[in-house]
Coordinates of C-alpha atoms in Angstrom, one line a residue:
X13 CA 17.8 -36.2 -57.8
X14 CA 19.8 -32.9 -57.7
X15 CA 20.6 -30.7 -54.8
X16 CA 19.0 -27.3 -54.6
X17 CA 20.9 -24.1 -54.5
X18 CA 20.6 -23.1 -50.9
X19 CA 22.3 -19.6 -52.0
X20 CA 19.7 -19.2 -55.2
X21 CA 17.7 -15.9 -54.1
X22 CA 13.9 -17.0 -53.9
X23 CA 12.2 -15.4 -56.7
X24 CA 8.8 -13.3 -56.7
X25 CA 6.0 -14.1 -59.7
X26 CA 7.3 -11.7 -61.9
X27 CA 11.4 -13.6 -61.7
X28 CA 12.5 -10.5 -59.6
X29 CA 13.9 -11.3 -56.7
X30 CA 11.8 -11.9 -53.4
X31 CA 13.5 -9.3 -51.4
X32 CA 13.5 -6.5 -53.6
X33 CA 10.1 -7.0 -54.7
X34 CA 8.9 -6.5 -50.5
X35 CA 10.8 -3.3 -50.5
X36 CA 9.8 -1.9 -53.8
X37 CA 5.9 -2.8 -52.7
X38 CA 7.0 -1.8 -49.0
X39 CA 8.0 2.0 -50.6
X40 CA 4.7 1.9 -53.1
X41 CA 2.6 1.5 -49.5
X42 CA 4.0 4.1 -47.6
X43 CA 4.1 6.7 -51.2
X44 CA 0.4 5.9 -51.0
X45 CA 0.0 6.9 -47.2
X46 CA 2.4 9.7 -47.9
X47 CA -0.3 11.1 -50.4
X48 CA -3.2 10.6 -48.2
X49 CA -1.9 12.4 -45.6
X50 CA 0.2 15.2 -47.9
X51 CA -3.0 17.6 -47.8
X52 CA -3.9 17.7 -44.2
X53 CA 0.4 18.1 -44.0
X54 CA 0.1 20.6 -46.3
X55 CA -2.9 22.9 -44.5
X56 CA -1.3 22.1 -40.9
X57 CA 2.1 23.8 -42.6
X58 CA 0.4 26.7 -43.9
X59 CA -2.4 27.8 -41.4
X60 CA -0.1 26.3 -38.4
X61 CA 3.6 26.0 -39.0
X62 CA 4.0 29.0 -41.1
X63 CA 2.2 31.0 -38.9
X64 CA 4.1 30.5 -35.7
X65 CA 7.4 30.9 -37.0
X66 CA 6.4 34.2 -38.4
X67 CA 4.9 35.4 -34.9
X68 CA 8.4 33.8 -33.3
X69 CA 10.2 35.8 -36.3
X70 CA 8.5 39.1 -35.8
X71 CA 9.1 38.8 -31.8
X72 CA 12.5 39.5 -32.4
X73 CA 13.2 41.5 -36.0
X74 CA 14.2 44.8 -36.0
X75 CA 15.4 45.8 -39.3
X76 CA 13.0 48.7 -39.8
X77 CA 15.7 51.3 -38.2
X78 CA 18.6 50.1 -40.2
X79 CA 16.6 49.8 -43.5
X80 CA 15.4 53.1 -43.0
X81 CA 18.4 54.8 -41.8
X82 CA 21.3 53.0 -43.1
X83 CA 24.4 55.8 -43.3
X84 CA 22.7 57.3 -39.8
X85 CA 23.0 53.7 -38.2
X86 CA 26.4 53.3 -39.5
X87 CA 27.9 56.6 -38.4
X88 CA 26.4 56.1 -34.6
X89 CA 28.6 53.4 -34.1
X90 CA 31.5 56.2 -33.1
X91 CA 28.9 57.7 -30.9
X92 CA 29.6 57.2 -27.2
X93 CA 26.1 56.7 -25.3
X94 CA 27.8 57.5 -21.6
X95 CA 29.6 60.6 -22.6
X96 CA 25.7 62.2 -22.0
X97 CA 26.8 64.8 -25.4
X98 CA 24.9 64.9 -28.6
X99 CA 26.1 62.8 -31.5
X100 CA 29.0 65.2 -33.9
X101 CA 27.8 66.7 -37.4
X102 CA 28.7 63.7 -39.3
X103 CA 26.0 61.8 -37.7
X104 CA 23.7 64.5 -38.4
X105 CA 24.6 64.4 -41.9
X106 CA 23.9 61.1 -42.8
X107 CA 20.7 61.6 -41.1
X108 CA 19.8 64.4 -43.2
X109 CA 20.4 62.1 -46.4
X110 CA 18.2 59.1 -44.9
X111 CA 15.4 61.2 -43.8
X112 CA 15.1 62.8 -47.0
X113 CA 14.9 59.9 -49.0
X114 CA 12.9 57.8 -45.8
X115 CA 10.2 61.0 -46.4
X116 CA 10.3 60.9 -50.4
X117 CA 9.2 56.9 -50.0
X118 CA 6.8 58.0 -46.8
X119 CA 8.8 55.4 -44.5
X120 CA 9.7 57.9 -42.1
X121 CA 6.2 57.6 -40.3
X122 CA 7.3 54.1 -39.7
X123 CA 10.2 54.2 -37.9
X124 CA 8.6 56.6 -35.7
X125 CA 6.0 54.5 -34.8
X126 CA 8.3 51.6 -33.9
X127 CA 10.6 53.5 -32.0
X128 CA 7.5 55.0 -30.1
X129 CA 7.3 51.9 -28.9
X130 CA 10.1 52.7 -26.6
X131 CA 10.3 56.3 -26.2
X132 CA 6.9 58.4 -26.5
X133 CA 7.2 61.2 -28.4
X134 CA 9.0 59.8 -31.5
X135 CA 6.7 59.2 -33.6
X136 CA 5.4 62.6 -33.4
X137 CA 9.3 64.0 -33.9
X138 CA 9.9 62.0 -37.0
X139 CA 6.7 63.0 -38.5
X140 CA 7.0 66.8 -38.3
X141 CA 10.6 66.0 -39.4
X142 CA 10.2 64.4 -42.2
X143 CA 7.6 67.3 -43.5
X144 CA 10.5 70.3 -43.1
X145 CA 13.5 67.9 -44.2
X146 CA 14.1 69.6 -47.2
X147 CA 13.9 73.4 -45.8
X148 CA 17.4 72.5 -44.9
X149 CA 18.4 71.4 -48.3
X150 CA 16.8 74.2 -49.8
X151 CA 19.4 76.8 -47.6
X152 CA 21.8 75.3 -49.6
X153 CA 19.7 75.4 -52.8
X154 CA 19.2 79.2 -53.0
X155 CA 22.8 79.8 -52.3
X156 CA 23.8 77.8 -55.3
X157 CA 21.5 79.0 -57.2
X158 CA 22.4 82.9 -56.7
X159 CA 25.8 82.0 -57.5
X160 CA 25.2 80.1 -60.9
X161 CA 22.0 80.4 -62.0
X162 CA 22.6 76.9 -64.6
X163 CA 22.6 75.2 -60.9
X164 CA 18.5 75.6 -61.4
X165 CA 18.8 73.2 -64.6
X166 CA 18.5 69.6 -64.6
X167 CA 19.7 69.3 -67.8
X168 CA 23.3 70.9 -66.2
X169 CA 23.3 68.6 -63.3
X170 CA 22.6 65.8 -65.6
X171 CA 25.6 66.4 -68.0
X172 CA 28.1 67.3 -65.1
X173 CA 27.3 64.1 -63.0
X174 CA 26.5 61.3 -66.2
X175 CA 29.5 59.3 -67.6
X176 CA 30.8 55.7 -67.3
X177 CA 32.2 53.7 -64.6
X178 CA 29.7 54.3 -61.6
X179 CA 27.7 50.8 -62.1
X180 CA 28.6 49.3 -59.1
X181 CA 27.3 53.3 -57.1
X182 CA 24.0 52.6 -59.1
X183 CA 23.1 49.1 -57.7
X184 CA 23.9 50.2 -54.7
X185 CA 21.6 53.4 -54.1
X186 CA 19.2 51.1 -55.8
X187 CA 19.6 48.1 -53.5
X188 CA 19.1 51.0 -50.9
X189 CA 15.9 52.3 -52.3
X190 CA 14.4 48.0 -52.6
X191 CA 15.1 47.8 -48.8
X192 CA 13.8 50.8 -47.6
X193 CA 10.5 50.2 -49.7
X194 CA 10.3 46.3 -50.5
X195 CA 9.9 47.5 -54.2
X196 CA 12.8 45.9 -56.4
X197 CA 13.4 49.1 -58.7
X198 CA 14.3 46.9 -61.5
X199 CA 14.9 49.3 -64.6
X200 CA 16.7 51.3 -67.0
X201 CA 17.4 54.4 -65.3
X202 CA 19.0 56.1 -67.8
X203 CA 21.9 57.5 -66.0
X204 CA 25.1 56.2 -65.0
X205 CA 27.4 58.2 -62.4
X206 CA 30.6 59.4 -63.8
X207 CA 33.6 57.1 -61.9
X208 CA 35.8 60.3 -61.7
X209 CA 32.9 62.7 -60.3
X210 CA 31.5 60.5 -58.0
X211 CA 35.6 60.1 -56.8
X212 CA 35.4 64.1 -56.9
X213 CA 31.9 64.6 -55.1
X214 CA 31.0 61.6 -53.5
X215 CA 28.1 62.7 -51.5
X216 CA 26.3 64.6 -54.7
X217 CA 27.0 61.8 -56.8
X218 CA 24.9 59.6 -54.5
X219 CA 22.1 61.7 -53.4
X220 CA 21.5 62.5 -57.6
X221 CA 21.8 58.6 -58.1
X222 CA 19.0 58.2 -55.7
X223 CA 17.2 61.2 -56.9
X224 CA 17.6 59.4 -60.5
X225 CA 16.2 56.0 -59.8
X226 CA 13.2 57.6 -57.7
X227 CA 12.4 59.9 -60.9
X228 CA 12.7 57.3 -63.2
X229 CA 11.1 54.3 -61.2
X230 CA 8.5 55.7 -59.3
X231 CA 7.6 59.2 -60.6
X232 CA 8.3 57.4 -64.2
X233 CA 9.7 61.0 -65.4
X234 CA 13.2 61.6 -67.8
X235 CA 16.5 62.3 -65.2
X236 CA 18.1 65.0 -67.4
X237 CA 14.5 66.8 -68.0
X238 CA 13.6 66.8 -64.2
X239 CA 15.0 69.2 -61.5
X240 CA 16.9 67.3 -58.8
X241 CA 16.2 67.0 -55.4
X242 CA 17.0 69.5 -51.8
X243 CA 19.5 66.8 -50.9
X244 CA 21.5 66.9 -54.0
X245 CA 22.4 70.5 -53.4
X246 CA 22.9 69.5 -49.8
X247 CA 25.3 66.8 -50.7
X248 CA 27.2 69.1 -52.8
X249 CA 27.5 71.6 -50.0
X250 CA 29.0 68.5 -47.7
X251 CA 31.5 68.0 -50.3
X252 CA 32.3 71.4 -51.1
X253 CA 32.7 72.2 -47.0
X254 CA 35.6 69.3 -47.3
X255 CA 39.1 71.3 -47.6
X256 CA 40.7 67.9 -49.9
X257 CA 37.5 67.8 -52.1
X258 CA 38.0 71.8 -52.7
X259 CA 41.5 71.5 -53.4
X260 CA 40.6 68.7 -56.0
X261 CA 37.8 70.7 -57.3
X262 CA 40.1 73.8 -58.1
X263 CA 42.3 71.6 -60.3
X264 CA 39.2 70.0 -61.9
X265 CA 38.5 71.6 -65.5
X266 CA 35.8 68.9 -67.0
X267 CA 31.9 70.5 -67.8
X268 CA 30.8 72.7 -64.9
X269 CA 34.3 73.3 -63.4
X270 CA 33.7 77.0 -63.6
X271 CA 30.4 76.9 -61.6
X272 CA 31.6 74.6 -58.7
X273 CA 34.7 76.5 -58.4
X274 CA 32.3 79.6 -58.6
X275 CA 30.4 78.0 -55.1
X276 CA 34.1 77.5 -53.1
X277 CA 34.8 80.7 -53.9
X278 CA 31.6 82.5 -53.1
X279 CA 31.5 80.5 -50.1
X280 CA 28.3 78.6 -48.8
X281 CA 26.1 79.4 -45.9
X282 CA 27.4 78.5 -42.6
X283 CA 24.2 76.3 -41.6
X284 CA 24.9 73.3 -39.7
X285 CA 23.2 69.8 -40.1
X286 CA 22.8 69.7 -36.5
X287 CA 21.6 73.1 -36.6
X288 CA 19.3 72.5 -38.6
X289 CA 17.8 69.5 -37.3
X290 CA 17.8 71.4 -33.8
X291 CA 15.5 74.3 -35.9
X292 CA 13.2 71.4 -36.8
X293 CA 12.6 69.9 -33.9
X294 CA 15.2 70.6 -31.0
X295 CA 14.7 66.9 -29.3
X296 CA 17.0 66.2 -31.5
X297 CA 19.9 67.5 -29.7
X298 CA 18.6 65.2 -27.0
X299 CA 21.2 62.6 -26.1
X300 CA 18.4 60.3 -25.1
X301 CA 16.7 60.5 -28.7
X302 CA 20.2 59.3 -29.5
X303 CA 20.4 57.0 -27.2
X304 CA 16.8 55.0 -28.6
X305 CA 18.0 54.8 -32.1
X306 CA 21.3 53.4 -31.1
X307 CA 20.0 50.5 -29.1
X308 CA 17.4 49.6 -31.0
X309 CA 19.5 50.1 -34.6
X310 CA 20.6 46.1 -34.6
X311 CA 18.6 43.8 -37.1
X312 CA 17.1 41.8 -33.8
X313 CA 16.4 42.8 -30.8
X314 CA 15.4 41.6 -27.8
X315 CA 13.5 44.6 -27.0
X316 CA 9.7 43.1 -27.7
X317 CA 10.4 40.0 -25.1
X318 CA 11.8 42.4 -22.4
X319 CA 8.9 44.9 -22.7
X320 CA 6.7 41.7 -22.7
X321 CA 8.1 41.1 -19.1
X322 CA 7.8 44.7 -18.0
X323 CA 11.5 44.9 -18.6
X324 CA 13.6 47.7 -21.1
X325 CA 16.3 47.8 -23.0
X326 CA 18.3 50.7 -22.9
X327 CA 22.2 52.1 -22.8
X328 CA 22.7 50.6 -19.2
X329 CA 21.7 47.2 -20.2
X330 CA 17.9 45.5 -19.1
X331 CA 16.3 47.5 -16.3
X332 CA 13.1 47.2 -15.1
X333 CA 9.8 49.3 -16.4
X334 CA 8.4 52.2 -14.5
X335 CA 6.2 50.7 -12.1
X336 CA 3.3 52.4 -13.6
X337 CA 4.5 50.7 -16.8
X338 CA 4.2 47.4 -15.5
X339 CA 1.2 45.8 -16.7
X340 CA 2.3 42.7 -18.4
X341 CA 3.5 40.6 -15.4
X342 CA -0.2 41.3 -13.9
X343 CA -2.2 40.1 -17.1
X344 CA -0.1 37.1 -17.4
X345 CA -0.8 36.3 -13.5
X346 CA -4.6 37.2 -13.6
X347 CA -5.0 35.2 -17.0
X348 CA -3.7 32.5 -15.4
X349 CA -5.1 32.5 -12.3
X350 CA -8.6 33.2 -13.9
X351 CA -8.1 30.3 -16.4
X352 CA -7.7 27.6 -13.9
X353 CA -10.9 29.1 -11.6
X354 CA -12.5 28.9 -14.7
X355 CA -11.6 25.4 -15.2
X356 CA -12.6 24.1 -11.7
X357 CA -15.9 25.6 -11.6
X358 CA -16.3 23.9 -14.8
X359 CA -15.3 21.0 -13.3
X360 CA -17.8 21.5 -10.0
X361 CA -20.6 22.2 -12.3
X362 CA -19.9 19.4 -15.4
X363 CA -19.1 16.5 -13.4
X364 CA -23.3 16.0 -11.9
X365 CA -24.2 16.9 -15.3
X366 CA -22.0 14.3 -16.9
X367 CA -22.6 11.6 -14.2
X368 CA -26.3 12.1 -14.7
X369 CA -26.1 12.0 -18.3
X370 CA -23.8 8.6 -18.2
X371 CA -26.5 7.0 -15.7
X372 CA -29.6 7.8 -16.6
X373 CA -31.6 6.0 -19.5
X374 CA -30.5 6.6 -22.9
X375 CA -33.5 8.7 -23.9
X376 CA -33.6 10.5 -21.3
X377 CA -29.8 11.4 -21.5
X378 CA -29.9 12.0 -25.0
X379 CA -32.6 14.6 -24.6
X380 CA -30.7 16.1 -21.7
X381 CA -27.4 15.8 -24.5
X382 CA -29.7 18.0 -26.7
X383 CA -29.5 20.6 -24.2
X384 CA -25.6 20.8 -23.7
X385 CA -25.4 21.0 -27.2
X386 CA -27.8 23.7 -27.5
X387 CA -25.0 26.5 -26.9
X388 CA -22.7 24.9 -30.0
X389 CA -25.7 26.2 -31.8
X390 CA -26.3 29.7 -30.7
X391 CA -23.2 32.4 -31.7
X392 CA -20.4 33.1 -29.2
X393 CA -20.8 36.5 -29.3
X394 CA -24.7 36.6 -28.8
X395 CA -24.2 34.4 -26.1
X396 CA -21.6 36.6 -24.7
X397 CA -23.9 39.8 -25.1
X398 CA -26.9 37.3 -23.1
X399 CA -24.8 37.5 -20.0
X400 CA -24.1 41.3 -20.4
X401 CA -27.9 41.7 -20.0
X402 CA -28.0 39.7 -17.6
X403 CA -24.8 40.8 -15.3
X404 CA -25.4 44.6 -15.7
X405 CA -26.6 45.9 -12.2
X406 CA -29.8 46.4 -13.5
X407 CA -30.1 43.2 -15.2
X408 CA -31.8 40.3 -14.9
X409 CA -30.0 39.0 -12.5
X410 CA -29.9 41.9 -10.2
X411 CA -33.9 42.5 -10.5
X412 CA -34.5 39.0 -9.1
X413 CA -32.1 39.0 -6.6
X414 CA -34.2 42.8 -5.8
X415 CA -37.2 41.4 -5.9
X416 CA -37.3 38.2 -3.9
X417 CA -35.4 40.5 -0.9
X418 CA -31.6 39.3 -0.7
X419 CA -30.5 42.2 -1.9
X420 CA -31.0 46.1 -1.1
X421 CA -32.1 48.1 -4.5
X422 CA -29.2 50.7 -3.0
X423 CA -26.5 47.9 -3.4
X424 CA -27.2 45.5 -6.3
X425 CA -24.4 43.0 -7.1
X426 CA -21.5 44.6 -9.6
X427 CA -20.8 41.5 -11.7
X428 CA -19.7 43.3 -15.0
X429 CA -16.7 45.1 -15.9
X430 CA -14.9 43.0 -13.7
X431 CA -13.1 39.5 -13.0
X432 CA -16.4 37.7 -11.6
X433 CA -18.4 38.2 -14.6
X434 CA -15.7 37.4 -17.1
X435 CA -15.5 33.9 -14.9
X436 CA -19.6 33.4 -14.5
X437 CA -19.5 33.7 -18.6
X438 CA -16.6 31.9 -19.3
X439 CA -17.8 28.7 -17.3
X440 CA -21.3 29.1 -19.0
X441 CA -19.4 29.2 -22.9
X442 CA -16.7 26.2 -22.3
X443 CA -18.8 24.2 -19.8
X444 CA -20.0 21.5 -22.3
X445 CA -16.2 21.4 -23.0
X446 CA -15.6 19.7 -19.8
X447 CA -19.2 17.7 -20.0
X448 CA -18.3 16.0 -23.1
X449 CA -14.7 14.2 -22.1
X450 CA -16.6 13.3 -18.6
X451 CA -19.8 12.1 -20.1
X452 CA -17.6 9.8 -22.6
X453 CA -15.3 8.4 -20.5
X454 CA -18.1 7.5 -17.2
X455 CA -19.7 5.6 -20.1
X456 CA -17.4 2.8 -20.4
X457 CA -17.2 2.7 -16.4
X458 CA -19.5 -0.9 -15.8
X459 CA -22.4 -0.1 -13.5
X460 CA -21.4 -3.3 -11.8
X461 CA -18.3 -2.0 -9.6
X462 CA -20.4 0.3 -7.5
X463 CA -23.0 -2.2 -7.3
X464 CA -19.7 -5.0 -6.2
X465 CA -18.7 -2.4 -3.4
X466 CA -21.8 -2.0 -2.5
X467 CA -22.5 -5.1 -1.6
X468 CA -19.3 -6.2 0.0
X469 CA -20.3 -3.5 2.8
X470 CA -18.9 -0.1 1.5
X471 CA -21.4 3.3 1.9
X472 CA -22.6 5.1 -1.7
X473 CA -20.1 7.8 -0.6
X474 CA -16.9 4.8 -0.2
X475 CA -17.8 3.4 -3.5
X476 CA -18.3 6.3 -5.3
X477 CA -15.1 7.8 -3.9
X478 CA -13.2 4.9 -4.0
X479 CA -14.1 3.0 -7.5
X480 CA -15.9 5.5 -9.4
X481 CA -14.3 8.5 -8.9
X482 CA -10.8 7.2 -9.6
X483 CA -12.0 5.7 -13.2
X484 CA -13.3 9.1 -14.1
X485 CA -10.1 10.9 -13.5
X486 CA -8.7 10.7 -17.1
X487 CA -11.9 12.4 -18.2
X488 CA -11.2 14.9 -15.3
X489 CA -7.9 15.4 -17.4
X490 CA -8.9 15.6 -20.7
X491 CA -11.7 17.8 -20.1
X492 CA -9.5 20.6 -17.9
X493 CA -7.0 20.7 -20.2
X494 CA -9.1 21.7 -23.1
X495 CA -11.2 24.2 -20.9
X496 CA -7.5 25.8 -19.1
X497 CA -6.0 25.9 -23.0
X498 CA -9.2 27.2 -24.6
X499 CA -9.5 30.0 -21.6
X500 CA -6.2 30.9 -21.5
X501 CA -6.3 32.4 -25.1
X502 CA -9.9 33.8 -24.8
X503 CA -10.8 37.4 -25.9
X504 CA -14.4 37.8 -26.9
X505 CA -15.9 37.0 -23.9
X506 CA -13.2 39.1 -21.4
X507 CA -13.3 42.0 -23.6
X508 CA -17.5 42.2 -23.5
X509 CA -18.0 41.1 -19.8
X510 CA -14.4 41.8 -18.2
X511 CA -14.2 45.7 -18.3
X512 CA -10.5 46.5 -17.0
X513 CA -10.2 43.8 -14.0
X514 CA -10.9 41.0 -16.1
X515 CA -9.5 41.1 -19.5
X516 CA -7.2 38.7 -20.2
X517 CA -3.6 38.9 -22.1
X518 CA -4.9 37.9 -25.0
X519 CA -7.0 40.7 -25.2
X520 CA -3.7 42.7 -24.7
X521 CA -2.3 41.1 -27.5
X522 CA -5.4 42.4 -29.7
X523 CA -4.9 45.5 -28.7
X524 CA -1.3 45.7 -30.0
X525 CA -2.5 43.4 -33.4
X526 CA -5.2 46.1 -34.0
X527 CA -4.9 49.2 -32.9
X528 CA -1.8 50.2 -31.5
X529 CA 0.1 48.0 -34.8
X530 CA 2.7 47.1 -32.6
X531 CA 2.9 43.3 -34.0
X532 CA 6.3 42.7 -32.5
X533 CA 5.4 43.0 -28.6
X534 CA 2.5 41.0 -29.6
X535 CA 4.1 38.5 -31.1
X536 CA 6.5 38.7 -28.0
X537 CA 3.5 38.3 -26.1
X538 CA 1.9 35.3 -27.9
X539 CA 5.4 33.6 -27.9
X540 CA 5.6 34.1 -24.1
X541 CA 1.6 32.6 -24.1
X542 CA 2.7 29.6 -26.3
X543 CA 5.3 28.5 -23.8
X544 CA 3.9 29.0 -20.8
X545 CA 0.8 26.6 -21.9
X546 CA 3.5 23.9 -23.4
X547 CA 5.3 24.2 -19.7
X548 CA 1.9 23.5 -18.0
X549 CA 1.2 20.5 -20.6
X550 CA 4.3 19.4 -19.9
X551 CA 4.3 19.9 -16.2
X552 CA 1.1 17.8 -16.4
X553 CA 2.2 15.1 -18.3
X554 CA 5.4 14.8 -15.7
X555 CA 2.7 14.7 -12.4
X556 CA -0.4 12.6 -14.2
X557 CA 1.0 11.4 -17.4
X558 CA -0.7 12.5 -20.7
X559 CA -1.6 9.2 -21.2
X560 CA -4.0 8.6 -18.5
X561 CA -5.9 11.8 -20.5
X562 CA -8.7 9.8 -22.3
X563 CA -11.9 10.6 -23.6
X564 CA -13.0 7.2 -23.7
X565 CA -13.2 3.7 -25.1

């Protein structure tokens, strides 16, 4: 008889061998449980997931400013904030050229609105500004036109400005135009700067390509057939007013040459950018104006978080809020503190009802489970508007309270509008919350300890205390920490019932979501929300241990 191979592989049915054929069935297995659970992945991802990290992105992006005012952004960064003086002409300038185009795509209305956010008044500034922007092109436009009437023409500006080698210009006043609107402006334009003007008259050459790709993109009109823009004759004024770009227009002799030498010699009007911006609106010669847009001009900020903590930023550093400003520390604190009172009076009032159901018969309790139930099956909000009937001072409530002579008709009970009937609600709408986790978890507690303590001498009070109570503590647990999380993010029931001393931050963060559109503070808000309640979870796992929570079994 022969000797077997000890080194031989062992070999599977199929002649593979043993060990790969575990891992290659081992891998089928958990592809299987991979695609079981790849949908429920799938929805958490896009309804949870997705969601947060856009509420933790918006907290803290702040691109609008330097999307919509990209030169003006740029040209502030030589702008001293202590020297208490208005920014120089060259910021002014650039600001003429983004406003222009920020009014022509209707953006302009935006940025005021976000920097409202920080300093009231903006919004309205940046609104009547971007409806007179052009009156300060058109100084410029009438000049040049009363010196060479083929300045009115497209058709002139077309020729003089078209050519070859200004590509690279192009893609960049479109790339411009994509992030100021979120439109791509893909497209023929039919127009391509001239290298050699656009080395000559820079500043034209770039408001006419934007001019261009907006006529031909947007408007879908013909560039050489279309009158340009206020800011093109502004931007040839800023070029002309430049002693080297007048020198190298003198020697220039290409098509045109005779008209713009025509404008140096003629002479332009004196008019100011900043001038004209003061004529506008004169808060823009306030340094303070100045001041907003430079801090909040970076891509993120940390603006929303520190107004979300009553705190500013500004050219000084962080500094607190006003004190009449300071609102946010307050609903943080009263949602808090109104969440767990809410919580123990569920607890006061679930734990008899859960005990009772747990002991009693099991037709009786299920008849009695019928009734916690009932409220699952009745609307939040009609249940909501049930207790504002019955809170109002001349509710329900109040009448009886009248009537059977505890209280005087002259000083009925104020329980709406105000913390005390936002709590009385609140217990009422999560109370079966709490019920539920008890009821489940004093059903697995054997009636035979009590009735063991009993009868080894201790009182009903001793072994309830000291047997039963203890084994319905994880149900304590579960059920608070689903009635603190679900109260803490409440706003149905505060904003009916609470009035302005009991409305929660949630309904703060509504606000902001729908009315005042100021999504970044409430995102900052909602991030703030999110981890304090992951503190407290963990700050109750470290003092009970999340596994003690049970809700039964």
């Amino acid at each position: 008889m022969s000797d077997v191979d000890s080194s031989a592989p062992v070999l599977a049915a199929d002649g593979t061998p043993l060990k790969q054929s575990l891992a290659r069935a081992l891998r089928r297995q958990k592809l299987q449980a991979f695609a079981l659970i790849a949908p429920l992945l799938l929805f958490v991802v896009l309804t949870f997931v997705i969601p947060i990290i856009s509420m933790l992105f918006r907290s803290v992006e702040n691109q609008i400013v330097s999307q919509t005012l990209p030169s003006t952004v740029e040209a502030i960064q030589e702008w001293d904030m202590a020297s208490g003086e208005t920014p120089d002409e060259e910021v002014f300038v650039s600001l003429f050229f983004d406003m222009f185009n920020a009014s022509e795509a209707k953006e302009h209305t935006k940025l005021g609105t976000r920097l409202n956010y920080e300093d009231t008044g903006l919004a309205s500034m940046f609104r009547t500004t971007g409806r007179s922007v052009d009156d300060i092109g058109e100084v410029f436009q009438d000049s040049l036109e009363d010196i060479d009437p083929r300045f009115e023409k497209g058709a002139f500006w077309y020729e003089m400005l078209n050519g070859e080698g200004g590509s690279a210009l192009l893609e960049e006043r479109r790339a411009r135009w994509a992030a100021l609107t979120g439109d791509s402006f893909a497209g023929d334009i039919g127009f391509t700067p001239s290298a050699e003007m656009a080395d000559l008259l820079p500043t034209t050459v770039a408001a006419y390509s934007d001019f261009a790709i907006w006529t031909v993109i947007d408007d879908e009109d013909v560039v050489a057939e279309e009158d340009p823009w206020e800011s093109v004759y502004a931007g040839l004024a800023v070029d002309l007013r430049d002693p080297d770009r007048a020198a190298a227009v003198a020697s220039y002799n290409g098509f045109g040459a005779d008209a713009l030498q025509a404008a140096i010699t003629t002479g332009l009007p004196d008019l100011t950018f900043t001038e004209g911006f003061a004529e506008l609106d004169e808060e823009w010669i306030e340094p303070g104006v100045w001041e907003t847009i430079s801090v909040y001009s970076p891509s993120y900020t940390p603006g929303y978080f520190l107004n979300a903590i009553d705190r500013q930023l500004n050219a000084d550093g962080i500094s607190e809020r006003p004190e009449n400003e300071q609102i946010y520390g307050k609903l943080f604190a009263r949602t808090m503190w109104m969440s767990l009172m809410i919580t123990a009076s569920c607890i006061v009032l679930g734990y008899p009802v859960a005990w009772l159901l747990a002991n009693l018969p099991l037709r009786t309790a299920n008849v009695l489970m019928v009734l916690v139930l009932l409220p699952f099956w009745t609307s939040l909000l009609v249940r909501t508007s049930a207790w504002k009937v019955l809170l109002q001072q001349q509710g329900v409530i109040n009448e009886l309270l009248v009537w059977l002579g505890f209280v005087d008709d002259a000083n009925r009970l104020i329980l709406m509008n105000n913390a005390t009937g936002t709590i009385i609600a609140m217990t009422h709408i999560l109370l079966p919350f709490m019920i539920l986790p008890l009821y489940s978890v004093m059903k697995t507690i054997p009636p035979s300890y009590l009735r063991a303590a009993k009868s080894l001498g201790a009182t009903n009070w001793t072994a309830f205390w000291r047997v039963y109570f203890p084994q319905s503590v994880p149900g304590i647990g579960a059920g608070s920490i689903l009635v603190f999380i679900l109260a803490i993010g409440y706003y149905i029931t505060p904003e009916i019932v609470g009035g302005t001393d009991g409305v929660f931050i949630s309904n703060r963060i509504a606000y902001h979501i729908s009315r005042s559109l100021n999504w970044g503070l409430a995102a900052a808000l909602g991030t703030i929300l999110l981890v304090l309640v992951l503190a407290l979870y963990w700050l109750y796992d470290r003092i009970v241990g999340i596994d003690n929570v049970k809700l039964g079994g």
